Tab-separated table of C-alpha atoms in Angstrom:
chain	number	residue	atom	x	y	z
A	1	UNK	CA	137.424	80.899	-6.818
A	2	UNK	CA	133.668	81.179	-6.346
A	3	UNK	CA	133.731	78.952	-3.316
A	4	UNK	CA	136.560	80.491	-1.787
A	5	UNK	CA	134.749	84.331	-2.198
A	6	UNK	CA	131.936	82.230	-0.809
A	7	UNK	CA	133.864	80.803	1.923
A	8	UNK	CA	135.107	84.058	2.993
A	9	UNK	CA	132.033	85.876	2.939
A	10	UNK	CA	130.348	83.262	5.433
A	11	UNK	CA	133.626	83.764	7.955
A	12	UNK	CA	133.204	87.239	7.647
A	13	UNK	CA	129.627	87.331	8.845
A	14	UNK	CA	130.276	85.125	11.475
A	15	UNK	CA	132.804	86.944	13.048
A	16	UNK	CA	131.104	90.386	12.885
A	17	UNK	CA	128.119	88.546	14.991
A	18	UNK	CA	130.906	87.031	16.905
A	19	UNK	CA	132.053	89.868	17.814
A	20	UNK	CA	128.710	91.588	18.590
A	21	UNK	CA	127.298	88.562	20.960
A	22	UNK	CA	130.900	88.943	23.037
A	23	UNK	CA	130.590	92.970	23.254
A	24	UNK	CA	126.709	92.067	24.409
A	25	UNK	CA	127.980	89.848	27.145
A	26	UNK	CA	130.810	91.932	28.511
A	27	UNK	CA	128.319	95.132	28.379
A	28	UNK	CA	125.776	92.583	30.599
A	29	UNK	CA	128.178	91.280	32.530
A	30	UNK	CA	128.417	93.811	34.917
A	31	UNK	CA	124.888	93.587	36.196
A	32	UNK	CA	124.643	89.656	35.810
A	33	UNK	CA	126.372	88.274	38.303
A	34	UNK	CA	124.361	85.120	39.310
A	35	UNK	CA	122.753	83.197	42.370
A	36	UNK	CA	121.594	85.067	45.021
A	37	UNK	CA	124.162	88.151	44.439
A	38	UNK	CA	123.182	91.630	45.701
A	39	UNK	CA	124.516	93.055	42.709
A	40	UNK	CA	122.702	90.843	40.138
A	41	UNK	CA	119.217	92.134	38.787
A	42	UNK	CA	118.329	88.939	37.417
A	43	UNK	CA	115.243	86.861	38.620
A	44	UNK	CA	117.490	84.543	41.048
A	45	UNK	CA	119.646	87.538	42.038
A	46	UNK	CA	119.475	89.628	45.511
A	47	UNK	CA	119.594	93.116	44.443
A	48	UNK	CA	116.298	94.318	44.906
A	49	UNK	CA	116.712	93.793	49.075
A	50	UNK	CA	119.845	94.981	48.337
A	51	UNK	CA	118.512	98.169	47.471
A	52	UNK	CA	115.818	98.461	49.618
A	53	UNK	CA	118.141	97.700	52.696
A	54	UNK	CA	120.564	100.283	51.204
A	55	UNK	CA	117.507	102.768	51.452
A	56	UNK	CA	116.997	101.911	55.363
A	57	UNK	CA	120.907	102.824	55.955
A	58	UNK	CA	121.998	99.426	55.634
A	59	UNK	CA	125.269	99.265	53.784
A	60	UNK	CA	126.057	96.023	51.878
A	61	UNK	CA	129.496	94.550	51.610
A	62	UNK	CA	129.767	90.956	49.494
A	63	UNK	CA	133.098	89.081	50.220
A	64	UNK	CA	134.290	85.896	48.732
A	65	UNK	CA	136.728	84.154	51.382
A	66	UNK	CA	135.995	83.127	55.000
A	67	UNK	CA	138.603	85.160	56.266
A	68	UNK	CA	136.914	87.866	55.247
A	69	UNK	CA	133.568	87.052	56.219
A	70	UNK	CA	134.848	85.953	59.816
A	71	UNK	CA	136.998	89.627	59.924
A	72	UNK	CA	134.410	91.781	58.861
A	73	UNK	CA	132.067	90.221	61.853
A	74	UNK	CA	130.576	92.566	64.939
A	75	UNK	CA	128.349	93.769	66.880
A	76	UNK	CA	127.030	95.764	64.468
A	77	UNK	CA	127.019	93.462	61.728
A	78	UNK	CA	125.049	90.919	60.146
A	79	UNK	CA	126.867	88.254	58.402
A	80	UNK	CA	125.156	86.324	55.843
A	81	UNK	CA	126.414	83.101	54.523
A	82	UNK	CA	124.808	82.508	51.422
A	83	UNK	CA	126.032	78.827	50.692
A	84	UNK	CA	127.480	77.547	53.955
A	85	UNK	CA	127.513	73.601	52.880
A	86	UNK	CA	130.233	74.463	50.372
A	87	UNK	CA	132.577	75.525	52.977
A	88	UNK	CA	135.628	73.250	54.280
A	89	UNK	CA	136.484	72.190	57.722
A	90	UNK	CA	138.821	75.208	58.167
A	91	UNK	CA	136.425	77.319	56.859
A	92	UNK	CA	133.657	76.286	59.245
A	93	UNK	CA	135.563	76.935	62.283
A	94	UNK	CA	137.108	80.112	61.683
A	95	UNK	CA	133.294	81.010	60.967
A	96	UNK	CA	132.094	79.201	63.975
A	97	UNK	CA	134.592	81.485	66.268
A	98	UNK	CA	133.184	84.663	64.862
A	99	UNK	CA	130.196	84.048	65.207
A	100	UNK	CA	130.627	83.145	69.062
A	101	UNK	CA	132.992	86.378	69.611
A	102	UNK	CA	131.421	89.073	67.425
A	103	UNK	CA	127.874	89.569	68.995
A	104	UNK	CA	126.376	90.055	65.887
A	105	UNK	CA	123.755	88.438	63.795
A	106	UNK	CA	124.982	85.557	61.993
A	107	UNK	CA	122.153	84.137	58.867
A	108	UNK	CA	123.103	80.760	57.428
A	109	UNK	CA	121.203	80.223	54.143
A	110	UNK	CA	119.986	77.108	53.949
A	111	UNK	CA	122.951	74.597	55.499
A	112	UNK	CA	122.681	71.138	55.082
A	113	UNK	CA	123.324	68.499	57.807
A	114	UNK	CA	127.454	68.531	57.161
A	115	UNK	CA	127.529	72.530	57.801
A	116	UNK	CA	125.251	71.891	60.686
A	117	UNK	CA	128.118	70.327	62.624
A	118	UNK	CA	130.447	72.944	62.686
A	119	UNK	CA	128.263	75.952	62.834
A	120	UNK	CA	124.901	74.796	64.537
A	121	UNK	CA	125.446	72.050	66.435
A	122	UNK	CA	122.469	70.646	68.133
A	123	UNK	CA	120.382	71.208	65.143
A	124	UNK	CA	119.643	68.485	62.348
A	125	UNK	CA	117.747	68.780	59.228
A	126	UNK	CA	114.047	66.978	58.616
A	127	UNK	CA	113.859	66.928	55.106
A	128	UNK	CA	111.807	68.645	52.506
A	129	UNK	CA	109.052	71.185	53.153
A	130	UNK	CA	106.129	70.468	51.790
A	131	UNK	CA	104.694	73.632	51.201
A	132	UNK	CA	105.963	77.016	49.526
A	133	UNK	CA	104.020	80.041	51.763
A	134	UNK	CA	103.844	78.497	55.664
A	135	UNK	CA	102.406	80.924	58.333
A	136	UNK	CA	104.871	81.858	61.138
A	137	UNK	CA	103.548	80.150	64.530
A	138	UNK	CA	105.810	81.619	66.561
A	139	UNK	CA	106.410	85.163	68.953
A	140	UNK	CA	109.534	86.129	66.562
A	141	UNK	CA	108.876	89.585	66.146
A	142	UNK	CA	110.382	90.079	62.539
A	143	UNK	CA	107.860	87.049	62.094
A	144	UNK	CA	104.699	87.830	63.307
A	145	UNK	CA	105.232	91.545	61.252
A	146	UNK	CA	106.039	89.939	58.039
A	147	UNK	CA	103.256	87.262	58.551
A	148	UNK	CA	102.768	84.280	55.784
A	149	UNK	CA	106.152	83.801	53.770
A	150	UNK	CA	107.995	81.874	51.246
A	151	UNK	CA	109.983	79.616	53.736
A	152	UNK	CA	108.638	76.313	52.397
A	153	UNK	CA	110.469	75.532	49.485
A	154	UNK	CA	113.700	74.267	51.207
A	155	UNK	CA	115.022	72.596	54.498
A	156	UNK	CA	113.036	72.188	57.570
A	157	UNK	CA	115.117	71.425	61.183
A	158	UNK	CA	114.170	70.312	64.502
A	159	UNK	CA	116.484	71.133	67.687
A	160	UNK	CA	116.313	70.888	71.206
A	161	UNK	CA	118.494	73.644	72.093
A	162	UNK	CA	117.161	76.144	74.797
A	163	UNK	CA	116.097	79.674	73.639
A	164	UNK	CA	115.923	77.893	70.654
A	165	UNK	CA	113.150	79.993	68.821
A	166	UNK	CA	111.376	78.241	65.887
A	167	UNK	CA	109.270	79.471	63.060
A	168	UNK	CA	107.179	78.701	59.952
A	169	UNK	CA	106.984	75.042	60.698
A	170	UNK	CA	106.167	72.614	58.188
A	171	UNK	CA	104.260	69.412	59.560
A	172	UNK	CA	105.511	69.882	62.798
A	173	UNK	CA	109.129	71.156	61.683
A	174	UNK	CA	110.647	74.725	61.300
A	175	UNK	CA	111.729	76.110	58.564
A	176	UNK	CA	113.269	79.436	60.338
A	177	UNK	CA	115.314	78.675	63.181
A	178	UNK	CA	116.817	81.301	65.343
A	179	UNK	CA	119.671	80.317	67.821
A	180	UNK	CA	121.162	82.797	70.638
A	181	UNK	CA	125.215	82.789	70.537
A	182	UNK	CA	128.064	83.931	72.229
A	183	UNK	CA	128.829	87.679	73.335
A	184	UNK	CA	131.266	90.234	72.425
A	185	UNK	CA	133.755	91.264	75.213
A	186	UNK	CA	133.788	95.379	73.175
A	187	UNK	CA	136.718	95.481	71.795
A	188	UNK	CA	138.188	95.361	68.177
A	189	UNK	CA	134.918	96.227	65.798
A	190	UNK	CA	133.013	95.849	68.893
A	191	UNK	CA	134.081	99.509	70.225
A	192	UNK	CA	136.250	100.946	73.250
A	193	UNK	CA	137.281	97.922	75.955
A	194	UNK	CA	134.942	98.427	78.537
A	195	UNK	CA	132.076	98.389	76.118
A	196	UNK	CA	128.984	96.652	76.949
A	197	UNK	CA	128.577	92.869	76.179
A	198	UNK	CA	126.619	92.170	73.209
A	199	UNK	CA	124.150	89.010	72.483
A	200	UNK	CA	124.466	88.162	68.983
A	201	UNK	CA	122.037	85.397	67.360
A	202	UNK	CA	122.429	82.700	64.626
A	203	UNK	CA	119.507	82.528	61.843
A	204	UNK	CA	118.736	79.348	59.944
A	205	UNK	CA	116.565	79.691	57.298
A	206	UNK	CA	115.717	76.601	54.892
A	207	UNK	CA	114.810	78.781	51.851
A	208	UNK	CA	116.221	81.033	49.584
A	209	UNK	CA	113.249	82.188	48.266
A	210	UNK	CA	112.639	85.804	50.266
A	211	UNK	CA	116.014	86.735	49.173
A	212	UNK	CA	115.573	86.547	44.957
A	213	UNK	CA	113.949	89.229	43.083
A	214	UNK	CA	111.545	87.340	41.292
A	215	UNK	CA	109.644	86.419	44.481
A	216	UNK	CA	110.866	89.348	46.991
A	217	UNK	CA	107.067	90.938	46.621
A	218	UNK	CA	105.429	87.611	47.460
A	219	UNK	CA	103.673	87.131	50.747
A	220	UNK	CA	105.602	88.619	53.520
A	221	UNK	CA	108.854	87.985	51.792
A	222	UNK	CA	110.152	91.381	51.566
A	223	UNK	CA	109.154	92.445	55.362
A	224	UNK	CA	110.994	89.345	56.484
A	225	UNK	CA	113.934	89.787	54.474
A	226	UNK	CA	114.356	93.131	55.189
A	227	UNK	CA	113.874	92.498	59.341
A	228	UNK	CA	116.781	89.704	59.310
A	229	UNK	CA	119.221	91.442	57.346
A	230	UNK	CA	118.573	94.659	58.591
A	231	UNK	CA	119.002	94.215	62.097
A	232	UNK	CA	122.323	96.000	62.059
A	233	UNK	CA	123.895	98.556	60.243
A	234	UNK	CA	126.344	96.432	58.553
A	235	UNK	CA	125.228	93.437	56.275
A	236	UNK	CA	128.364	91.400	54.902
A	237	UNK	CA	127.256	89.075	52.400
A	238	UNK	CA	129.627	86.478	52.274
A	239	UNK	CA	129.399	84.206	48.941
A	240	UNK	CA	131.816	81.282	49.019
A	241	UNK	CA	134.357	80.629	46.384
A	242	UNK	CA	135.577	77.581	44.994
A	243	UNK	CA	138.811	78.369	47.005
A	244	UNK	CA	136.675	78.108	50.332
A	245	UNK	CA	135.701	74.670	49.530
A	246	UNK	CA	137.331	71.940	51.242
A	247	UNK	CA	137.983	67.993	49.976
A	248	UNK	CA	134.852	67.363	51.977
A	249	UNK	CA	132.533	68.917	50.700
A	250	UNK	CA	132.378	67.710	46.824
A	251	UNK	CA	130.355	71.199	45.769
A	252	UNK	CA	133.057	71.637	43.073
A	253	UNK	CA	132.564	68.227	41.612
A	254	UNK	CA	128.344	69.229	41.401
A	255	UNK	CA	128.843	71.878	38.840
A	256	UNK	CA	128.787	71.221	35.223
A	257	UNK	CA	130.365	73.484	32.960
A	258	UNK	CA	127.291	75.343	32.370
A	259	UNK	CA	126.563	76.304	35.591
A	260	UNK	CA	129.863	77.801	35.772
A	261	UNK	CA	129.117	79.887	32.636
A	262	UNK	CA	127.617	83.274	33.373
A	263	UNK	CA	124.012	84.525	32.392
A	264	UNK	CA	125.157	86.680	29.705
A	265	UNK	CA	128.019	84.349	27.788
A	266	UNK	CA	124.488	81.502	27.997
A	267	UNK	CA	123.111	84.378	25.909
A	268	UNK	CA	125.952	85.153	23.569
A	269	UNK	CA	126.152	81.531	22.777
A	270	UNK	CA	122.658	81.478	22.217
A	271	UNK	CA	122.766	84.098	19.654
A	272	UNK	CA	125.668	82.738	18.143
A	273	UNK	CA	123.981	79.636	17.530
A	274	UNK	CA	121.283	81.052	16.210
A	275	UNK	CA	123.181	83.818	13.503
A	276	UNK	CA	125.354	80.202	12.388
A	277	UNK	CA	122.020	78.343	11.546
A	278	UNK	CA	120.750	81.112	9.442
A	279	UNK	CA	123.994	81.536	7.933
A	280	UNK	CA	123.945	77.901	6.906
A	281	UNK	CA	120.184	78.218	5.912
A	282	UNK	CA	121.143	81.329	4.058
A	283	UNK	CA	124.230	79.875	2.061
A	284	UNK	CA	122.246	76.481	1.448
A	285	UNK	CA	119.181	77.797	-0.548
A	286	UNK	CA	119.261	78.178	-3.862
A	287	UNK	CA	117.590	81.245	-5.297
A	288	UNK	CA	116.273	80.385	-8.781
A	289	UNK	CA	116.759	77.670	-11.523
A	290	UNK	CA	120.729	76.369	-11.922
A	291	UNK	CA	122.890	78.478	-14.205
A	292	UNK	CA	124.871	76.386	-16.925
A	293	UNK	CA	128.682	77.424	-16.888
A	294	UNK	CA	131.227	77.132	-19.699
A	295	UNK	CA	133.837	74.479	-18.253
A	296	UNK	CA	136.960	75.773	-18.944
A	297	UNK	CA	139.056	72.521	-20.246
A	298	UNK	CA	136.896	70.092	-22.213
A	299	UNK	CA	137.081	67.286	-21.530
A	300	UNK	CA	136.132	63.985	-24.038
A	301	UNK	CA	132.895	61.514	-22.696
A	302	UNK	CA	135.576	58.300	-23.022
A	303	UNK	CA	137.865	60.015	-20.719
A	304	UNK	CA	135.081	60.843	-18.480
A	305	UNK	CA	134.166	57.072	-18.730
A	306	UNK	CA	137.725	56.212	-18.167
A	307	UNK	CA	137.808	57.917	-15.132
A	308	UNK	CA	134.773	56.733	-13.368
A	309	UNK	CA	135.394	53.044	-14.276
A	310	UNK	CA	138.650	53.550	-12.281
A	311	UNK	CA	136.975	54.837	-9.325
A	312	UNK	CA	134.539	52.137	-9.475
A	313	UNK	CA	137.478	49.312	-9.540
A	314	UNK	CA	139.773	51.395	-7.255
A	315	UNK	CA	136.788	51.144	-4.252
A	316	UNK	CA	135.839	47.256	-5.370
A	317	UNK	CA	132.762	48.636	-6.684
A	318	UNK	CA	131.982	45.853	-8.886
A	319	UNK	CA	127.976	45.543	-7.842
A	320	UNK	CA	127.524	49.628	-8.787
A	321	UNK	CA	129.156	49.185	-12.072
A	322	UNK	CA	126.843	45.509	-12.755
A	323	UNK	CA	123.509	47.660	-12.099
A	324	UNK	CA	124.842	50.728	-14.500
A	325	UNK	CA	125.452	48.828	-16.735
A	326	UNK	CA	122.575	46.389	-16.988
A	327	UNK	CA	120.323	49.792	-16.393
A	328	UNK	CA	121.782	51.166	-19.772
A	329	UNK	CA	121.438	47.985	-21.746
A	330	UNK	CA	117.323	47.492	-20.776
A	331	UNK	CA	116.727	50.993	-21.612
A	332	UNK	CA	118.577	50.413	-25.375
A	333	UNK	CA	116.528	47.127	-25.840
A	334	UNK	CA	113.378	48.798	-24.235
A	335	UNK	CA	113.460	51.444	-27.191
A	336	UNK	CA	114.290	48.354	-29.495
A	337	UNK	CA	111.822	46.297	-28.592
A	338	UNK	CA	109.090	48.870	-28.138
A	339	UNK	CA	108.742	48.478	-24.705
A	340	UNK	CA	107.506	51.868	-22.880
A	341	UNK	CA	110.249	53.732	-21.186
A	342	UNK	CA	107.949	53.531	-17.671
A	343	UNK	CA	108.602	49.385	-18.428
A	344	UNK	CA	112.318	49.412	-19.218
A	345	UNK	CA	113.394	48.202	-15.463
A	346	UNK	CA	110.416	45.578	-15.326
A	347	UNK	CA	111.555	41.761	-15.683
A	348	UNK	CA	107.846	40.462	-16.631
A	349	UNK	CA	107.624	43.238	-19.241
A	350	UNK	CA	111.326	43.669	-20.950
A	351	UNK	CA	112.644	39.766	-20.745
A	352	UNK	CA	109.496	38.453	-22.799
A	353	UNK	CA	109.962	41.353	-25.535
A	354	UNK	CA	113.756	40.504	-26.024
A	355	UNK	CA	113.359	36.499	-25.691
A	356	UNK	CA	110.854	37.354	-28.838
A	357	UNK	CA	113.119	38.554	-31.002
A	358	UNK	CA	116.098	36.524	-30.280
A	359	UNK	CA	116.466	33.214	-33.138
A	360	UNK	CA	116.511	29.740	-31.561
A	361	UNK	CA	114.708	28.736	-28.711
A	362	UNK	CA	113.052	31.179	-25.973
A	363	UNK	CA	115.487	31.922	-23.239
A	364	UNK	CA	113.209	34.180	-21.257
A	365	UNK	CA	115.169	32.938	-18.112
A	366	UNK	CA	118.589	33.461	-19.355
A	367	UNK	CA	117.732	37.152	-20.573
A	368	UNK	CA	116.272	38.097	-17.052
A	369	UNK	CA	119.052	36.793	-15.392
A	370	UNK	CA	121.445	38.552	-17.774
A	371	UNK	CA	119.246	41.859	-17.307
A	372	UNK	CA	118.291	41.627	-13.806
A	373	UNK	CA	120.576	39.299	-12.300
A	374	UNK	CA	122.591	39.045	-9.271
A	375	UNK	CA	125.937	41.441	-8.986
A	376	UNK	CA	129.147	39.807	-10.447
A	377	UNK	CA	131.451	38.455	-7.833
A	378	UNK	CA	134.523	38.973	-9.579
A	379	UNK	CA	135.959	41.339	-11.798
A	380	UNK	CA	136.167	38.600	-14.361
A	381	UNK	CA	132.472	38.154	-14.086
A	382	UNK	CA	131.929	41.469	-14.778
A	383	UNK	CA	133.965	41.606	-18.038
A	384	UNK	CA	131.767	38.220	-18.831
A	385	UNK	CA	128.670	40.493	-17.851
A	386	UNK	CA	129.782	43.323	-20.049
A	387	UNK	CA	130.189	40.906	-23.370
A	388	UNK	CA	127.268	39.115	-22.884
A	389	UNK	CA	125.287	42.544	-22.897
A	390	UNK	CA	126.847	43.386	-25.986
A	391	UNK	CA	126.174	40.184	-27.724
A	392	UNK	CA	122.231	40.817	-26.434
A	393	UNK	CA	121.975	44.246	-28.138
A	394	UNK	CA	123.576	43.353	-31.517
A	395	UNK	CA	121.274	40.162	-31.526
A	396	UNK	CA	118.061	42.103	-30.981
A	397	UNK	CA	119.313	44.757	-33.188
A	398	UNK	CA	120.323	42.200	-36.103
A	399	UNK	CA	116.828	40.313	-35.570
């Protein structure tokens, strides 16, 4: 009954901070909302230039699909494709036709050589940068404001498209690229028909870096985030989902299940973990010397015996029961002989004692091999082993 109360108790106070590290993540989770989202505060979120676009009139909209993304494009948007390698084929292209018919500013985060294809052709990546902070080297005027920034720690790209305008190279190779595209006729989102044509542009840029909060105060970071993306009016911040990714692109296959876990539930878990450890730290100390209970049924030594012989033969336990028994026997002849109790389990000091007091000739072998001898192999042997102990402590005690 004890263990059960104690059983209980332990569930108890593992639910209770159960139930506390699931009400922590579900009061978190609406602020943590991962990678490069305007609405996450966390370091590798986007919501500080979220914020500070919002207070230059820029209104941010994040959608999920590319139907979305590709209807939401205009003139007076700017369209920001936060992982575009993750997107399918059809994906791509609907993409790719907005960005030529809307006249707005199109950013591509980062693409890798298979997004490249669809919506920058002409350009190819060059690797690595080598550097974090590069200088700009270039007449881009949201550039040469925001001066050095952290551009280096991604992709670099080389075209040989014309108007083609490259920035923050890194040996030799850009990190920002920005590509003119095609123009909006004015009509839909782009205003009456009749409207003036719009050019719209396409930004690559290799790095994340001048998007996250942790380094949006670095360098020129913030100026140059805040020139790109705040262009036009209208920023729509288009994050994939796993429904946007097509058979060729293998981005679902790259996350583990952790990745796919939120901030906050890491956390919970976390805590969890931790409350479980000190509940089985707590629960496994004992506090103070052992406490001798009453048994309730008595229970008689040769039953006891009884019972723990059949165990031992039950489980073929034949060289367990050899070494309890010999282990008894030397300490009854140790007391006998006046060996020391330190010397009971030592063959040069016990077998010379009992040989001594045994009639006849010395058999200082044949009492070490019957004390400290190999296990029986057979339960036969171990009967044998049993009698000829007996016979050696009524000898020694009759000498």
């Amino acid at each position: 009954m004890r263990r059960l109360r104690g059983a209980r108790s332990v569930l108890a106070v593992v639910a209770v901070l159960a139930a506390g590290g699931l009400a922590l993540a579900a009061l978190g989770s609406g602020t943590r909302h991962g990678l490069l989202d305007p609405r996450s505060a966390d370091p590798s979120g986007s919501r500080a230039v979220a914020e500070l676009l919002k207070d230059r009139g820029v209104t941010t909209r994040v959608v999920t699909t590319a139907r979305e993304a590709a209807g939401a494009a205009g003139p007076r948007t700017t369209l920001l494709v936060t992982d575009p390698d993750r997107l399918g084929a059809a994906q791509r292209g609907a993409l790719r036709s907005a960005m030529d018919l809307s006249g707005g500013r199109t950013v591509l985060l980062a693409p890798g050589s298979q997004s490249l294809a669809g919506l920058a052709p002409g350009v190819r990546t060059k690797g690595d940068a080598g550097q974090d902070n590069l200088a700009p080297a270039c007449d881009l005027p949201a550039a040469t404001t925001a001066g050095r920034a952290g551009t280096g720690s991604g992709l670099r790209y080389t075209t040989t498209l014309p108007g083609a305008t490259a920035c923050y190279p890194s040996d030799g190779h850009p990190t920002l690229v920005v590509l003119p595209t095609g123009t909006s006729a004015g009509t839909g989102r782009t205003g009456a028909p009749g409207a003036p044509r719009t050019t719209g542009d396409t930004v690559l840029l290799g790095s994340e870096t001048i998007l996250l909060n942790e380094s949006l105060a670095d360098e020129g970071n913030a100026s140059l985030a805040l020139q790109l993306l705040g262009s036009r009016p209208e920023l729509v911040w288009y994050m994939p989902s796993l429904a946007d990714s097509g058979p060729d692109t293998g981005s679902g296959q790259d996350k583990t299940l952790f990745d796919l876990v939120p901030a906050g539930w890491s956390w919970a878990l976390l805590q969890l973990f931790l409350a479980a450890a000190l509940a089985a730290l707590w629960r496994a100390r004992r506090l103070g010397p052992l406490v001798t209970e009453k048994l309730p049924v008595v229970i008689r030594a040769s039953e006891a015996t009884e019972g723990r012989a059949r165990l031992y033969r039950k489980t073929g336990a034949r060289d367990r029961a050899a070494t309890v028994l010999r282990a008894a026997a030397r300490e009854r002849l140790a007391a006998m002989v006046g060996v020391p109790h330190t010397h009971a389990h030592d063959p040069s000091a016990l077998a010379p004692a009992v040989s001594a007091r045994l009639t006849g000739d010395p058999r200082t072998r044949d009492v070490t091999a019957l004390l400290f001898g190999p296990a029986p192999s057979g339960d036969a042997a171990l009967v044998a082993l049993a009698d000829h102990l007996d016979a050696l402590e009524r000898e020694v005690r009759t000498s």
